[in-house]
Coordinates of C-alpha atoms in Angstrom, one line a residue:
M10 CA 0.0 0.0 0.0
T11 CA 1.2 3.5 -0.8
I12 CA 0.7 6.5 1.4
A13 CA -1.1 9.3 -0.4
D14 CA 0.3 12.7 -1.0
P15 CA -1.0 14.7 2.0
R16 CA -1.6 17.8 -0.1
R17 CA -4.0 16.0 -2.3
D18 CA -5.6 13.0 -0.7
R19 CA -5.3 13.1 3.1
N20 CA -8.7 14.8 3.4
R21 CA -10.5 12.3 1.3
S22 CA -10.7 8.8 2.7
V23 CA -9.2 6.5 5.2
P24 CA -7.2 3.6 3.7
R25 CA -8.7 0.2 4.1
T26 CA -7.7 -3.4 3.5
E27 CA -9.8 -6.2 2.1
A28 CA -10.4 -8.9 4.7
P29 CA -10.5 -12.3 3.0
T30 CA -13.8 -14.2 3.3
V31 CA -14.5 -17.9 3.0
Q32 CA -15.9 -18.7 -0.4
P33 CA -19.1 -20.7 -0.7
T34 CA -18.5 -24.5 -0.9
A35 CA -18.4 -25.7 -4.5
D36 CA -21.1 -27.9 -5.9
P37 CA -20.1 -31.5 -5.6
A38 CA -21.0 -32.1 -9.2
G39 CA -18.7 -29.3 -10.3
A40 CA -21.6 -27.2 -11.5
V41 CA -21.0 -23.5 -11.9
A42 CA -23.5 -21.1 -10.3
V43 CA -25.2 -18.8 -12.8
D44 CA -26.4 -15.3 -12.0
P45 CA -30.2 -15.6 -12.0
S46 CA -30.6 -12.2 -13.6
Q47 CA -28.6 -13.5 -16.6
G48 CA -30.6 -16.7 -17.0
S49 CA -31.6 -18.0 -20.4
G50 CA -35.1 -19.0 -19.7
G51 CA -36.6 -16.9 -17.0
R52 CA -36.3 -17.2 -13.2
G53 CA -37.4 -20.5 -11.6
A54 CA -37.7 -21.8 -8.1
G55 CA -34.0 -22.7 -8.0
A56 CA -33.0 -19.1 -8.6
S57 CA -35.3 -17.9 -5.8
V58 CA -33.7 -20.4 -3.4
V59 CA -30.2 -19.2 -4.4
D60 CA -31.3 -15.5 -3.9
G61 CA -32.7 -16.3 -0.5
R62 CA -29.6 -18.1 0.6
T63 CA -27.4 -15.3 -0.6
A64 CA -29.5 -12.7 1.2
R65 CA -29.5 -14.8 4.4
R66 CA -25.7 -15.2 4.2
D67 CA -25.2 -11.5 3.7
R68 CA -27.5 -10.7 6.7
N69 CA -25.7 -13.1 8.9
R70 CA -22.3 -11.9 7.9
D71 CA -23.3 -8.3 8.6
A72 CA -24.8 -9.4 11.9
V73 CA -21.5 -11.0 12.9
L74 CA -19.5 -7.8 12.0
D75 CA -21.9 -5.6 13.9
A76 CA -21.6 -7.8 16.9
V77 CA -17.8 -7.5 16.7
I78 CA -18.0 -3.8 16.5
E79 CA -20.3 -3.7 19.5
L80 CA -17.8 -5.8 21.4
F81 CA -15.1 -3.3 20.4
T82 CA -17.0 -0.6 22.4
E83 CA -16.6 -2.8 25.4
D84 CA -12.8 -3.1 24.9
M85 CA -13.1 -6.7 23.8
F86 CA -10.6 -6.7 20.9
I87 CA -10.2 -10.4 20.5
P88 CA -13.8 -11.6 20.7
G89 CA -14.4 -15.3 20.8
A90 CA -16.9 -17.2 18.7
N91 CA -19.3 -17.7 21.6
E92 CA -19.4 -13.9 22.4
V93 CA -19.9 -13.0 18.8
A94 CA -22.6 -15.7 18.3
E95 CA -24.5 -14.5 21.4
R96 CA -24.5 -10.9 20.1
S97 CA -25.2 -11.7 16.5
G98 CA -27.8 -14.4 16.8
V99 CA -25.9 -16.9 14.6
S100 CA -24.4 -20.2 15.9
P101 CA -20.8 -20.3 17.1
R102 CA -20.0 -22.6 14.3
S103 CA -21.3 -20.1 11.8
V104 CA -19.1 -17.2 12.9
Y105 CA -16.0 -18.5 11.1
R106 CA -18.0 -19.8 8.2
Y107 CA -17.8 -16.3 6.7
F108 CA -14.1 -15.5 7.6
E109 CA -10.8 -17.4 7.4
D110 CA -9.7 -16.7 10.9
A111 CA -10.0 -14.2 13.9
D112 CA -7.7 -11.7 12.2
A113 CA -9.8 -11.7 9.0
L114 CA -12.9 -11.2 11.1
T115 CA -11.3 -8.3 13.0
R116 CA -10.1 -6.6 9.9
A117 CA -13.5 -6.9 8.3
A118 CA -15.2 -5.4 11.3
I119 CA -12.8 -2.5 11.4
D120 CA -13.3 -1.9 7.7
R121 CA -17.1 -2.0 8.1
Q122 CA -17.0 0.5 11.0
L123 CA -14.6 2.9 9.2
E124 CA -16.6 2.7 6.0
L125 CA -19.7 3.8 8.0
V126 CA -17.8 6.8 9.5
E127 CA -15.7 7.6 6.5
P128 CA -17.4 11.0 5.8
L129 CA -16.3 12.1 9.3
F130 CA -12.7 11.9 8.2
H131 CA -13.4 14.9 5.9
I132 CA -12.7 18.4 7.3
P133 CA -14.8 21.0 5.4
A134 CA -12.8 23.9 3.9
I135 CA -9.6 22.5 5.2
G136 CA -7.0 25.2 5.6
E137 CA -9.4 28.0 4.8
G138 CA -10.5 30.9 7.0
P139 CA -9.1 32.8 10.1
L140 CA -7.1 30.7 12.6
D141 CA -9.7 30.8 15.3
Q142 CA -12.3 29.4 13.0
R143 CA -10.0 26.7 11.7
I144 CA -9.1 25.7 15.2
E145 CA -12.8 25.4 16.2
R146 CA -13.7 23.5 13.0
F147 CA -10.7 21.1 13.4
V148 CA -11.5 20.3 17.1
A149 CA -15.2 19.7 16.3
C150 CA -14.3 17.3 13.5
R151 CA -11.8 15.4 15.5
L152 CA -14.2 14.9 18.4
R153 CA -17.0 13.7 16.2
L154 CA -14.5 11.3 14.5
W155 CA -13.3 10.0 17.9
Q156 CA -16.8 9.4 19.1
A157 CA -17.7 7.4 16.0
A158 CA -14.5 5.6 15.2
G159 CA -12.7 5.4 18.6
P160 CA -13.6 1.7 19.3
A161 CA -12.4 0.5 15.9
A162 CA -9.3 2.6 16.2
R163 CA -8.6 1.0 19.6
A164 CA -9.1 -2.4 18.2
A165 CA -6.8 -1.7 15.3
G166 CA -4.1 -0.3 17.6
F167 CA -4.4 -3.3 19.9
R168 CA -4.1 -5.9 17.1
A169 CA -1.6 -3.9 14.9
P170 CA 1.7 -5.0 16.7
G171 CA 1.0 -8.7 15.8
N172 CA -0.5 -8.2 12.4
S173 CA 1.5 -6.6 9.6
V174 CA -1.6 -5.8 7.5
M175 CA -3.4 -4.1 10.3
R176 CA -0.2 -2.3 11.3
E177 CA 0.3 -0.9 7.9
R178 CA -3.3 0.2 7.7
F179 CA -3.1 1.7 11.2
D180 CA 0.0 3.6 10.3
Q181 CA -1.5 4.9 7.1
T182 CA -4.6 6.2 9.0
R183 CA -2.4 8.0 11.5
E184 CA -0.4 9.5 8.6
L185 CA -3.6 10.7 7.0
L186 CA -4.7 12.4 10.3
R187 CA -1.2 14.0 10.7
G188 CA -1.4 15.3 7.1
Q189 CA -4.7 17.0 7.9
V190 CA -3.0 18.9 10.7
T191 CA -0.4 20.1 8.2
L192 CA -3.0 21.2 5.7
M193 CA -5.3 22.9 8.3
F194 CA -2.6 25.0 9.9
A195 CA -0.1 25.4 7.0
P196 CA 0.0 29.2 7.2
E197 CA 1.1 29.1 10.8
L198 CA 3.4 26.1 10.6
D199 CA 5.2 27.3 7.5
D200 CA 6.2 30.5 9.2
L201 CA 8.0 28.6 12.0
P202 CA 11.7 27.5 12.0
S203 CA 12.0 23.8 11.2
A204 CA 12.6 22.7 14.7
D205 CA 9.6 24.7 16.0
H206 CA 7.5 23.4 13.0
R207 CA 8.2 19.8 14.0
A208 CA 7.5 20.5 17.7
V209 CA 4.2 22.3 17.1
L210 CA 3.0 19.8 14.5
G211 CA 3.9 16.9 16.7
S212 CA 2.1 18.4 19.7
I213 CA -1.1 19.0 17.8
D214 CA -0.9 15.6 16.3
V215 CA -0.6 13.9 19.7
L216 CA -3.3 16.0 21.3
S217 CA -5.9 15.4 18.5
E218 CA -5.3 11.8 17.4
F219 CA -7.3 8.8 18.7
S220 CA -4.9 7.9 21.5
G221 CA -4.7 11.5 22.7
L222 CA -8.4 11.9 22.8
D223 CA -8.7 8.5 24.5
H224 CA -6.4 9.8 27.2
L225 CA -8.5 13.0 27.7
R226 CA -11.9 11.3 27.6
R227 CA -11.3 7.8 29.1
V228 CA -8.3 8.2 31.3
R229 CA -8.7 11.8 32.6
G230 CA -12.5 11.5 32.5
L231 CA -13.1 14.9 30.8
T232 CA -16.5 15.6 29.3
D233 CA -16.9 16.5 25.6
A234 CA -17.2 20.2 26.4
Q235 CA -14.1 20.1 28.7
T236 CA -12.1 18.3 26.0
R237 CA -13.1 20.7 23.4
D238 CA -12.2 23.7 25.6
L239 CA -8.8 22.1 26.4
L240 CA -8.0 21.4 22.7
V241 CA -9.1 24.9 21.5
R242 CA -7.0 26.6 24.2
S243 CA -3.9 24.4 23.6
L244 CA -4.0 24.8 19.8
S245 CA -4.5 28.5 20.1
L246 CA -1.4 28.8 22.4
L247 CA 0.7 26.6 20.1
L248 CA -0.2 28.3 16.8
D249 CA -0.4 32.0 17.6
R250 CA 0.9 33.4 20.9
H251 CA 0.9 36.9 19.6
D252 CA -2.7 37.3 18.4
P253 CA -4.5 39.6 20.9
E254 CA -7.7 37.6 20.7
I255 CA -5.9 34.3 21.4
A256 CA -4.0 35.9 24.2
A257 CA -7.3 36.9 25.7
V258 CA -8.6 33.3 25.4
S259 CA -5.5 32.0 27.3
A260 CA -5.9 34.7 30.0
D261 CA -9.6 33.7 30.8

């Protein structure tokens, strides 16, 4: 996988991997399934049966993934077949009928969750407007993203050290988020000496990425409003200490 150019693609979409799924068992007679919609003589009872089985399979697969995502919110990052079965309503034996192994199941669940929240990775009018407005917009977007994707991000971070595919995907997502910081605050960062540029960029990145927000919300126990206020004040102090309005904010 390649990492996108931050000035073109980092505000577009989060990278994802394809989790391998178990293919349906081949017909013992070697027959090849035909798309019912492309049949040569109309749709018969057999086609309806195939459609029904496919729909049921898709529903069960989605139910399994939704169950895993729900377990992520409870910090269960290696859910067993019994836990997933209980939440999804399928049998324990069926859980791994749709996926090769536990890693494939976890990757698929993370991909499903991130696909659902992908629009939240986008920051409107990135890099545009006065600094105070950019800070407010950036903080609001990051908090919404954390609320929606935090459980999947924690699961990915937990599994990444032992799985090269998830580690690469996790690193790419973090690089995407760091690139957004660069784009959002380019006017201020570009005016800094290189050492200060790295320090300020790194500080904002640490404060606003998933692990930083996890620390503020889950470890320190700050409310959403308290976290927002802390981030706005911190970014204001980091990015423009000489602006009178920002100085007034820090003096409150």
